[in-house]
């Protein structure tokens, strides 16, 4: 009886295995190579040479405490974590960010933010630490003013102790330097926010090594969607690499107007702000003596075509976020696919072969593309509270 | 790539080019010709990745084997009619070589590199296509 049961189990397993093997679509060598380029995941930890506490545990710990500290805001109500919530994929679930006032753009997720090279929807920041200073000062966001961070670091014994551990000295008298160091600690923390591996990563790894059985566990609809993504839909022209973004900018046909008579100039305005920022990588606060970290900043050029361009977002955890696009104007992932399926070529005014064009997807293709995108999501365990700075 | 390396080897052996060697070392690179000029270049790093900054190391000569001047380097995607988001800078280095810094190909596809070169009064544009995967 036991032997019969065992034989039945073996037969069942074999049948299951055959069934799974049949679920792998045919993948050409070029397609496998395209899929390969979206990994491996996770990437090596971030080490930003422009930030001397990047990649250090003491810098990241100080940053995590500051990230959750509402005393950095003008009215003591808003911390970084107010808008970048761990339980909401490091965003807020709102169409537009809500600080001291409602903003014109959506709060971007912080997942994998340390791997970017331009920051903010308009790329007005060229480092994560520089970008982290911006909301502290912006009257519409935290409205902290230029001296609040310094006063807090000097007056709070725990923060002062954490600062000394991270930076190797007690907080001094230079308010602007302490503001910059606050940004650097915040950046050290945010750079640790790396999204988990997903079922796509398992599929990608299996496909690359030729493990057909393991690859066949990936849902058929997702396989079809992935083929579209790297094939006729050409999504990977901009959503490329392990993070599914080039980190650069594009105009994907979302209206510029933020209110009647007023437009969001996107990258064009961002580059203007970058050039005049005292906290850009060409300034005195860059800790990188080689100058290599400032290469993009030194060579980037502001062009008329930058008008209305916004940063290409990464797609990991995309199905768990939303609303979508820089202004939160698209509510669901299904609507995002619909946008690219029906986008008006007239709005995109391209004089060459358009990079974004109406894909005219069938209902089934749209569903497949969404199925694929959802395999870039993974469950995230609850985040424990940060340990004390100086127990 | 093998063809380019062979061309480099042949050119390096030519006595007329003794003052203008097109061998940039590292055993790899591209050579571009026009009626009046020859240009050899390789990227640094050797592998160009989409979205990642790179430099070009170049040597420019006249067909008579004399050094020529590199005036400008740029790149476009002809199909999409857009260029790079970055403007390279050119530094003249040792041995008559040039280094163009600050190039970024921000998406895969066909990129057309353009090189403006000059010897005396005569300026000419040389081009070379790179397919980025």
Tab-separated table of C-alpha atoms in Angstrom, chain A residues 15-373:
chain	number	residue	atom	x	y	z
A	15	UNK	CA	3.110	14.814	-14.396
A	16	UNK	CA	3.388	18.157	-12.620
A	17	UNK	CA	6.939	18.534	-13.873
A	18	UNK	CA	5.871	17.813	-17.451
A	19	UNK	CA	3.006	20.239	-17.030
A	20	UNK	CA	5.373	22.958	-15.810
A	21	UNK	CA	7.867	22.296	-18.601
A	22	UNK	CA	5.092	22.831	-21.106
A	23	UNK	CA	4.415	26.245	-19.641
A	24	UNK	CA	7.658	27.763	-20.848
A	25	UNK	CA	7.261	29.767	-24.035
A	26	UNK	CA	9.947	29.587	-26.724
A	27	UNK	CA	12.573	32.245	-26.038
A	28	UNK	CA	15.060	33.262	-28.725
A	29	UNK	CA	18.706	33.918	-27.892
A	30	UNK	CA	18.129	37.665	-28.397
A	31	UNK	CA	15.143	37.599	-26.039
A	32	UNK	CA	17.126	35.721	-23.381
A	33	UNK	CA	19.860	38.335	-23.713
A	34	UNK	CA	17.308	41.135	-23.287
A	35	UNK	CA	15.855	39.460	-20.196
A	36	UNK	CA	19.351	38.900	-18.821
A	37	UNK	CA	20.000	42.636	-18.892
A	38	UNK	CA	17.239	43.167	-16.300
A	39	UNK	CA	19.341	41.498	-13.610
A	40	UNK	CA	20.957	40.276	-11.530
A	41	UNK	CA	19.109	41.411	-8.440
A	42	UNK	CA	19.924	42.732	-5.899
A	43	UNK	CA	22.833	44.859	-7.134
A	44	UNK	CA	25.904	45.523	-4.979
A	45	UNK	CA	25.361	48.000	-2.127
A	46	UNK	CA	25.652	51.691	-2.939
A	47	UNK	CA	28.809	53.609	-2.168
A	48	UNK	CA	28.511	57.254	-3.233
A	49	UNK	CA	31.988	58.845	-3.305
A	50	UNK	CA	30.487	62.333	-3.046
A	51	UNK	CA	29.145	61.441	0.408
A	52	UNK	CA	31.715	60.447	3.032
A	53	UNK	CA	29.157	58.602	5.192
A	54	UNK	CA	27.588	56.689	2.281
A	55	UNK	CA	27.675	52.967	2.923
A	56	UNK	CA	28.554	53.364	6.611
A	57	UNK	CA	26.270	51.813	9.256
A	58	UNK	CA	26.671	54.822	11.559
A	59	UNK	CA	25.738	57.231	8.766
A	60	UNK	CA	22.705	55.168	7.791
A	61	UNK	CA	21.538	54.881	11.414
A	62	UNK	CA	21.802	58.631	11.990
A	63	UNK	CA	19.978	59.113	8.708
A	64	UNK	CA	17.153	56.806	9.722
A	65	UNK	CA	16.619	58.738	12.959
A	66	UNK	CA	16.641	62.060	11.114
A	67	UNK	CA	14.307	60.629	8.458
A	68	UNK	CA	11.674	60.040	11.125
A	69	UNK	CA	12.241	63.277	13.034
A	70	UNK	CA	9.463	65.853	12.534
A	71	UNK	CA	11.517	68.478	14.369
A	72	UNK	CA	13.300	69.102	11.065
A	73	UNK	CA	10.148	70.786	9.761
A	74	UNK	CA	9.110	74.353	10.418
A	75	UNK	CA	5.996	73.472	12.402
A	76	UNK	CA	7.334	70.240	13.919
A	77	UNK	CA	4.623	68.142	12.241
A	78	UNK	CA	6.264	66.783	9.106
A	79	UNK	CA	9.160	64.368	8.775
A	80	UNK	CA	10.549	62.732	5.641
A	81	UNK	CA	8.553	59.661	6.690
A	82	UNK	CA	5.293	61.616	6.509
A	83	UNK	CA	5.390	61.403	2.715
A	84	UNK	CA	7.849	58.517	2.240
A	85	UNK	CA	6.063	55.840	4.278
A	86	UNK	CA	7.642	52.407	4.709
A	87	UNK	CA	4.215	50.752	4.583
A	88	UNK	CA	3.349	52.494	1.303
A	89	UNK	CA	6.413	51.541	-0.707
A	90	UNK	CA	8.199	54.661	0.585
A	91	UNK	CA	5.596	56.922	-0.979
A	92	UNK	CA	2.189	58.107	0.295
A	93	UNK	CA	-0.457	56.682	-2.040
A	94	UNK	CA	-1.576	60.203	-2.979
A	95	UNK	CA	-1.787	61.636	-6.477
A	96	UNK	CA	0.162	64.692	-5.356
A	97	UNK	CA	2.448	65.112	-2.387
A	98	UNK	CA	1.079	66.873	0.660
A	99	UNK	CA	3.568	68.837	2.768
A	100	UNK	CA	2.876	72.293	4.132
A	101	UNK	CA	0.895	72.701	0.922
A	102	UNK	CA	-0.309	70.402	-1.847
A	103	UNK	CA	2.467	69.922	-4.378
A	104	UNK	CA	2.260	69.643	-8.154
A	105	UNK	CA	3.921	66.236	-8.370
A	106	UNK	CA	3.543	62.783	-6.897
A	107	UNK	CA	5.823	61.660	-4.051
A	108	UNK	CA	8.324	59.305	-5.709
A	109	UNK	CA	9.129	55.982	-4.076
A	110	UNK	CA	12.495	55.655	-2.366
A	111	UNK	CA	13.024	52.028	-3.356
A	112	UNK	CA	16.448	51.710	-5.015
A	113	UNK	CA	16.899	55.482	-4.930
A	114	UNK	CA	20.588	55.142	-4.103
A	115	UNK	CA	21.300	53.775	-7.570
A	116	UNK	CA	19.963	56.826	-9.407
A	117	UNK	CA	22.160	59.546	-10.837
A	118	UNK	CA	19.496	62.250	-11.190
A	119	UNK	CA	16.980	62.944	-8.436
A	120	UNK	CA	13.497	64.365	-8.311
A	121	UNK	CA	11.056	64.138	-11.207
A	122	UNK	CA	12.913	66.982	-12.926
A	123	UNK	CA	16.473	65.936	-12.088
A	124	UNK	CA	17.166	69.141	-10.172
A	125	UNK	CA	19.350	67.072	-7.829
A	126	UNK	CA	22.565	65.370	-8.923
A	127	UNK	CA	23.160	63.526	-5.643
A	128	UNK	CA	20.900	61.850	-3.136
A	129	UNK	CA	22.295	64.038	-0.350
A	130	UNK	CA	21.683	67.218	-2.340
A	131	UNK	CA	18.178	66.074	-3.148
A	132	UNK	CA	17.543	65.294	0.537
A	133	UNK	CA	18.278	68.898	1.502
A	134	UNK	CA	15.674	70.299	-0.909
A	135	UNK	CA	12.442	69.274	0.934
A	136	UNK	CA	13.923	70.381	4.259
A	137	UNK	CA	14.120	73.936	2.918
A	138	UNK	CA	11.155	74.093	0.524
A	139	UNK	CA	8.392	76.217	2.129
A	140	UNK	CA	5.752	73.990	0.484
A	141	UNK	CA	7.250	70.820	1.957
A	142	UNK	CA	8.979	70.749	5.365
A	143	UNK	CA	9.803	74.458	5.515
A	144	UNK	CA	12.625	73.819	7.978
A	145	UNK	CA	14.763	76.826	7.119
A	146	UNK	CA	18.539	76.832	6.731
A	147	UNK	CA	19.532	76.590	10.418
A	148	UNK	CA	16.984	74.189	11.962
A	149	UNK	CA	18.902	70.976	11.190
A	150	UNK	CA	22.116	72.387	12.659
A	151	UNK	CA	20.405	73.535	15.854
A	152	UNK	CA	18.778	70.135	16.262
A	153	UNK	CA	22.056	68.245	15.771
A	154	UNK	CA	23.788	70.456	18.325
A	155	UNK	CA	21.026	70.490	20.947
A	156	UNK	CA	19.763	66.895	20.978
A	157	UNK	CA	22.270	64.694	22.863
A	158	UNK	CA	21.296	61.504	21.010
A	159	UNK	CA	21.570	63.142	17.579
A	160	UNK	CA	24.827	64.869	18.549
A	161	UNK	CA	26.226	61.514	19.661
A	162	UNK	CA	25.008	59.838	16.452
A	163	UNK	CA	26.564	62.644	14.418
A	164	UNK	CA	29.924	62.184	16.139
A	165	UNK	CA	29.815	58.438	15.455
A	166	UNK	CA	28.991	58.995	11.794
A	167	UNK	CA	31.191	61.994	10.986
A	168	UNK	CA	33.969	61.577	13.538
A	169	UNK	CA	33.500	64.971	15.198
A	170	UNK	CA	30.969	66.830	17.339
A	171	UNK	CA	28.462	69.029	15.494
A	172	UNK	CA	30.233	72.381	14.959
A	173	UNK	CA	29.157	75.986	14.441
A	174	UNK	CA	28.809	75.947	10.660
A	175	UNK	CA	25.043	75.733	10.072
A	176	UNK	CA	25.282	75.140	6.330
A	177	UNK	CA	27.823	72.348	6.756
A	178	UNK	CA	25.529	70.660	9.295
A	179	UNK	CA	22.588	71.039	6.899
A	180	UNK	CA	24.647	69.312	4.213
A	181	UNK	CA	25.719	66.583	6.635
A	182	UNK	CA	22.055	66.067	7.531
A	183	UNK	CA	21.424	65.497	3.828
A	184	UNK	CA	24.357	63.090	3.663
A	185	UNK	CA	23.121	61.041	6.629
A	186	UNK	CA	19.605	60.990	5.165
A	187	UNK	CA	21.101	59.792	1.871
A	188	UNK	CA	23.136	57.070	3.605
A	189	UNK	CA	19.904	55.712	5.074
A	190	UNK	CA	17.814	55.960	1.906
A	191	UNK	CA	20.492	54.190	-0.116
A	192	UNK	CA	19.899	51.097	2.022
A	193	UNK	CA	16.316	50.813	0.727
A	194	UNK	CA	16.725	48.079	-1.863
A	195	UNK	CA	13.582	46.307	-3.037
A	196	UNK	CA	13.371	42.534	-2.510
A	197	UNK	CA	13.878	39.843	-5.142
A	198	UNK	CA	10.794	39.021	-7.131
A	199	UNK	CA	9.351	36.125	-9.137
A	200	UNK	CA	10.678	37.898	-12.229
A	201	UNK	CA	14.218	37.625	-10.816
A	202	UNK	CA	13.774	33.883	-10.280
A	203	UNK	CA	12.572	33.536	-13.870
A	204	UNK	CA	15.368	35.687	-15.260
A	205	UNK	CA	18.059	33.726	-13.431
A	206	UNK	CA	16.572	30.379	-14.494
A	207	UNK	CA	16.228	31.446	-18.117
A	208	UNK	CA	19.813	32.717	-18.263
A	209	UNK	CA	21.270	29.440	-16.982
A	210	UNK	CA	18.889	27.348	-19.099
A	211	UNK	CA	16.936	25.865	-16.183
A	212	UNK	CA	13.712	25.270	-18.097
A	213	UNK	CA	11.880	23.602	-15.256
A	214	UNK	CA	12.435	26.490	-12.866
A	215	UNK	CA	11.740	29.058	-15.584
A	216	UNK	CA	8.433	27.322	-16.351
A	217	UNK	CA	7.137	28.233	-12.895
A	218	UNK	CA	6.790	31.829	-14.127
A	219	UNK	CA	3.157	32.451	-15.146
A	220	UNK	CA	2.386	32.220	-18.841
A	221	UNK	CA	0.625	35.587	-18.906
A	222	UNK	CA	3.717	37.211	-17.392
A	223	UNK	CA	5.927	35.508	-19.969
A	224	UNK	CA	3.755	36.870	-22.775
A	225	UNK	CA	3.776	40.314	-21.159
A	226	UNK	CA	7.556	40.239	-20.798
A	227	UNK	CA	7.913	39.343	-24.473
A	228	UNK	CA	5.832	42.406	-25.320
A	229	UNK	CA	7.842	44.560	-22.901
A	230	UNK	CA	11.184	43.699	-24.521
A	231	UNK	CA	9.709	43.249	-27.994
A	232	UNK	CA	7.114	45.116	-29.998
A	233	UNK	CA	6.141	47.474	-27.179
A	234	UNK	CA	9.799	48.562	-26.784
A	235	UNK	CA	9.277	49.491	-23.131
A	236	UNK	CA	12.892	48.563	-22.437
A	237	UNK	CA	14.197	51.451	-24.527
A	238	UNK	CA	13.728	53.576	-21.396
A	239	UNK	CA	12.859	51.025	-18.687
A	240	UNK	CA	16.160	49.216	-19.015
A	241	UNK	CA	18.624	47.391	-16.785
A	242	UNK	CA	18.105	45.712	-13.410
A	243	UNK	CA	16.108	48.671	-12.052
A	244	UNK	CA	14.017	49.006	-15.209
A	245	UNK	CA	15.048	52.613	-15.795
A	246	UNK	CA	17.699	54.475	-17.718
A	247	UNK	CA	17.597	57.089	-14.968
A	248	UNK	CA	17.193	59.709	-17.711
A	249	UNK	CA	14.184	61.727	-18.868
A	250	UNK	CA	11.379	61.516	-21.371
A	251	UNK	CA	8.102	63.030	-22.459
A	252	UNK	CA	5.447	60.315	-22.448
A	253	UNK	CA	2.463	62.470	-23.343
A	254	UNK	CA	1.226	63.525	-19.922
A	255	UNK	CA	-0.191	67.093	-19.983
A	256	UNK	CA	2.185	69.819	-18.760
A	257	UNK	CA	-0.477	72.002	-17.187
A	258	UNK	CA	-0.590	72.060	-13.396
A	259	UNK	CA	-3.428	74.597	-13.358
A	260	UNK	CA	-4.918	76.918	-15.973
A	261	UNK	CA	-2.172	79.043	-17.475
A	262	UNK	CA	0.649	77.362	-15.566
A	263	UNK	CA	2.883	74.543	-16.786
A	264	UNK	CA	5.406	72.216	-15.191
A	265	UNK	CA	8.518	72.535	-17.352
A	266	UNK	CA	10.010	69.322	-15.952
A	267	UNK	CA	13.635	68.608	-16.848
A	268	UNK	CA	14.110	72.043	-18.435
A	269	UNK	CA	13.405	73.795	-15.138
A	270	UNK	CA	15.224	71.124	-13.145
A	271	UNK	CA	18.478	71.723	-14.993
A	272	UNK	CA	18.153	75.446	-14.329
A	273	UNK	CA	17.765	74.811	-10.595
A	274	UNK	CA	20.641	72.334	-10.619
A	275	UNK	CA	22.996	74.890	-12.143
A	276	UNK	CA	22.307	77.461	-9.410
A	277	UNK	CA	22.239	75.082	-6.435
A	278	UNK	CA	25.055	75.527	-3.896
A	279	UNK	CA	24.629	71.828	-3.132
A	280	UNK	CA	25.354	70.400	-6.597
A	281	UNK	CA	28.320	68.121	-7.224
A	282	UNK	CA	30.391	70.934	-8.714
A	283	UNK	CA	30.252	72.770	-5.388
A	284	UNK	CA	32.416	72.659	-2.284
A	285	UNK	CA	30.388	70.002	-0.472
A	286	UNK	CA	31.245	67.149	-2.840
A	287	UNK	CA	33.476	64.757	-0.840
A	288	UNK	CA	34.873	63.065	-3.967
A	289	UNK	CA	38.412	64.374	-4.604
A	290	UNK	CA	38.627	62.624	-7.998
A	291	UNK	CA	35.819	64.612	-9.582
A	292	UNK	CA	34.500	61.459	-11.249
A	293	UNK	CA	31.149	61.670	-9.437
A	294	UNK	CA	30.518	65.082	-11.051
A	295	UNK	CA	30.964	63.868	-14.639
A	296	UNK	CA	27.283	63.969	-15.549
A	297	UNK	CA	26.793	67.372	-13.930
A	298	UNK	CA	29.787	68.790	-15.774
A	299	UNK	CA	28.575	67.591	-19.168
A	300	UNK	CA	24.791	67.677	-19.011
A	301	UNK	CA	23.256	70.178	-21.426
A	302	UNK	CA	19.962	71.994	-21.115
A	303	UNK	CA	17.974	71.714	-24.333
A	304	UNK	CA	14.582	72.961	-25.535
A	305	UNK	CA	13.505	69.347	-25.881
A	306	UNK	CA	13.871	68.961	-22.109
A	307	UNK	CA	10.666	70.931	-21.695
A	308	UNK	CA	8.001	68.608	-20.298
A	309	UNK	CA	10.407	65.723	-19.789
A	310	UNK	CA	10.321	63.837	-16.485
A	311	UNK	CA	12.547	61.153	-15.018
A	312	UNK	CA	11.885	57.593	-16.147
A	313	UNK	CA	10.840	55.776	-12.945
A	314	UNK	CA	12.109	52.331	-12.068
A	315	UNK	CA	9.470	49.610	-12.180
A	316	UNK	CA	10.348	47.423	-9.211
A	317	UNK	CA	7.408	47.326	-6.753
A	318	UNK	CA	5.442	49.311	-9.345
A	319	UNK	CA	2.197	47.387	-8.880
A	320	UNK	CA	2.200	48.122	-5.158
A	321	UNK	CA	2.584	51.871	-5.697
A	322	UNK	CA	0.458	54.347	-7.559
A	323	UNK	CA	-1.144	56.590	-8.561
A	324	UNK	CA	1.236	56.859	-11.486
A	325	UNK	CA	3.174	59.337	-13.649
A	326	UNK	CA	4.943	62.403	-12.297
A	327	UNK	CA	1.682	64.124	-11.410
A	328	UNK	CA	-0.288	61.115	-10.176
A	329	UNK	CA	-2.802	61.625	-12.966
A	330	UNK	CA	-3.078	57.919	-13.842
A	331	UNK	CA	-4.717	55.886	-11.118
A	332	UNK	CA	-3.973	52.216	-11.790
A	333	UNK	CA	-1.398	50.045	-13.505
A	334	UNK	CA	-4.091	49.020	-15.994
A	335	UNK	CA	-4.618	52.702	-16.795
A	336	UNK	CA	-0.872	53.168	-17.341
A	337	UNK	CA	-0.868	50.393	-19.952
A	338	UNK	CA	-4.003	51.927	-21.492
A	339	UNK	CA	-2.210	55.282	-21.701
A	340	UNK	CA	0.662	53.787	-23.689
A	341	UNK	CA	-1.796	51.847	-25.829
A	342	UNK	CA	-3.772	54.946	-26.768
A	343	UNK	CA	-1.360	57.892	-26.366
A	344	UNK	CA	-1.891	60.590	-28.994
A	345	UNK	CA	1.038	60.935	-31.439
A	346	UNK	CA	0.050	64.587	-31.978
A	347	UNK	CA	0.734	65.363	-28.331
A	348	UNK	CA	4.251	63.899	-28.580
A	349	UNK	CA	5.271	66.063	-31.589
A	350	UNK	CA	8.241	63.857	-32.524
A	351	UNK	CA	9.795	64.507	-35.930
A	352	UNK	CA	11.607	61.157	-36.054
A	353	UNK	CA	10.534	57.607	-35.315
A	354	UNK	CA	8.674	58.229	-32.063
A	355	UNK	CA	10.001	56.485	-28.975
A	356	UNK	CA	6.537	56.602	-27.441
A	357	UNK	CA	3.742	55.740	-29.861
A	358	UNK	CA	0.246	54.300	-29.425
A	359	UNK	CA	0.790	50.569	-28.976
A	360	UNK	CA	-2.798	49.673	-29.885
A	361	UNK	CA	-2.720	46.656	-27.588
A	362	UNK	CA	-5.519	44.098	-27.528
A	363	UNK	CA	-7.345	43.468	-24.272
A	364	UNK	CA	-5.354	40.249	-23.830
A	365	UNK	CA	-2.014	41.952	-24.530
A	366	UNK	CA	-2.797	44.712	-22.029
A	367	UNK	CA	-3.644	42.114	-19.394
A	368	UNK	CA	-0.415	40.218	-20.148
A	369	UNK	CA	1.669	43.379	-19.805
A	370	UNK	CA	0.052	44.122	-16.440
A	371	UNK	CA	0.656	40.500	-15.368
A	372	UNK	CA	4.331	40.883	-16.178
A	373	UNK	CA	4.618	44.211	-14.351
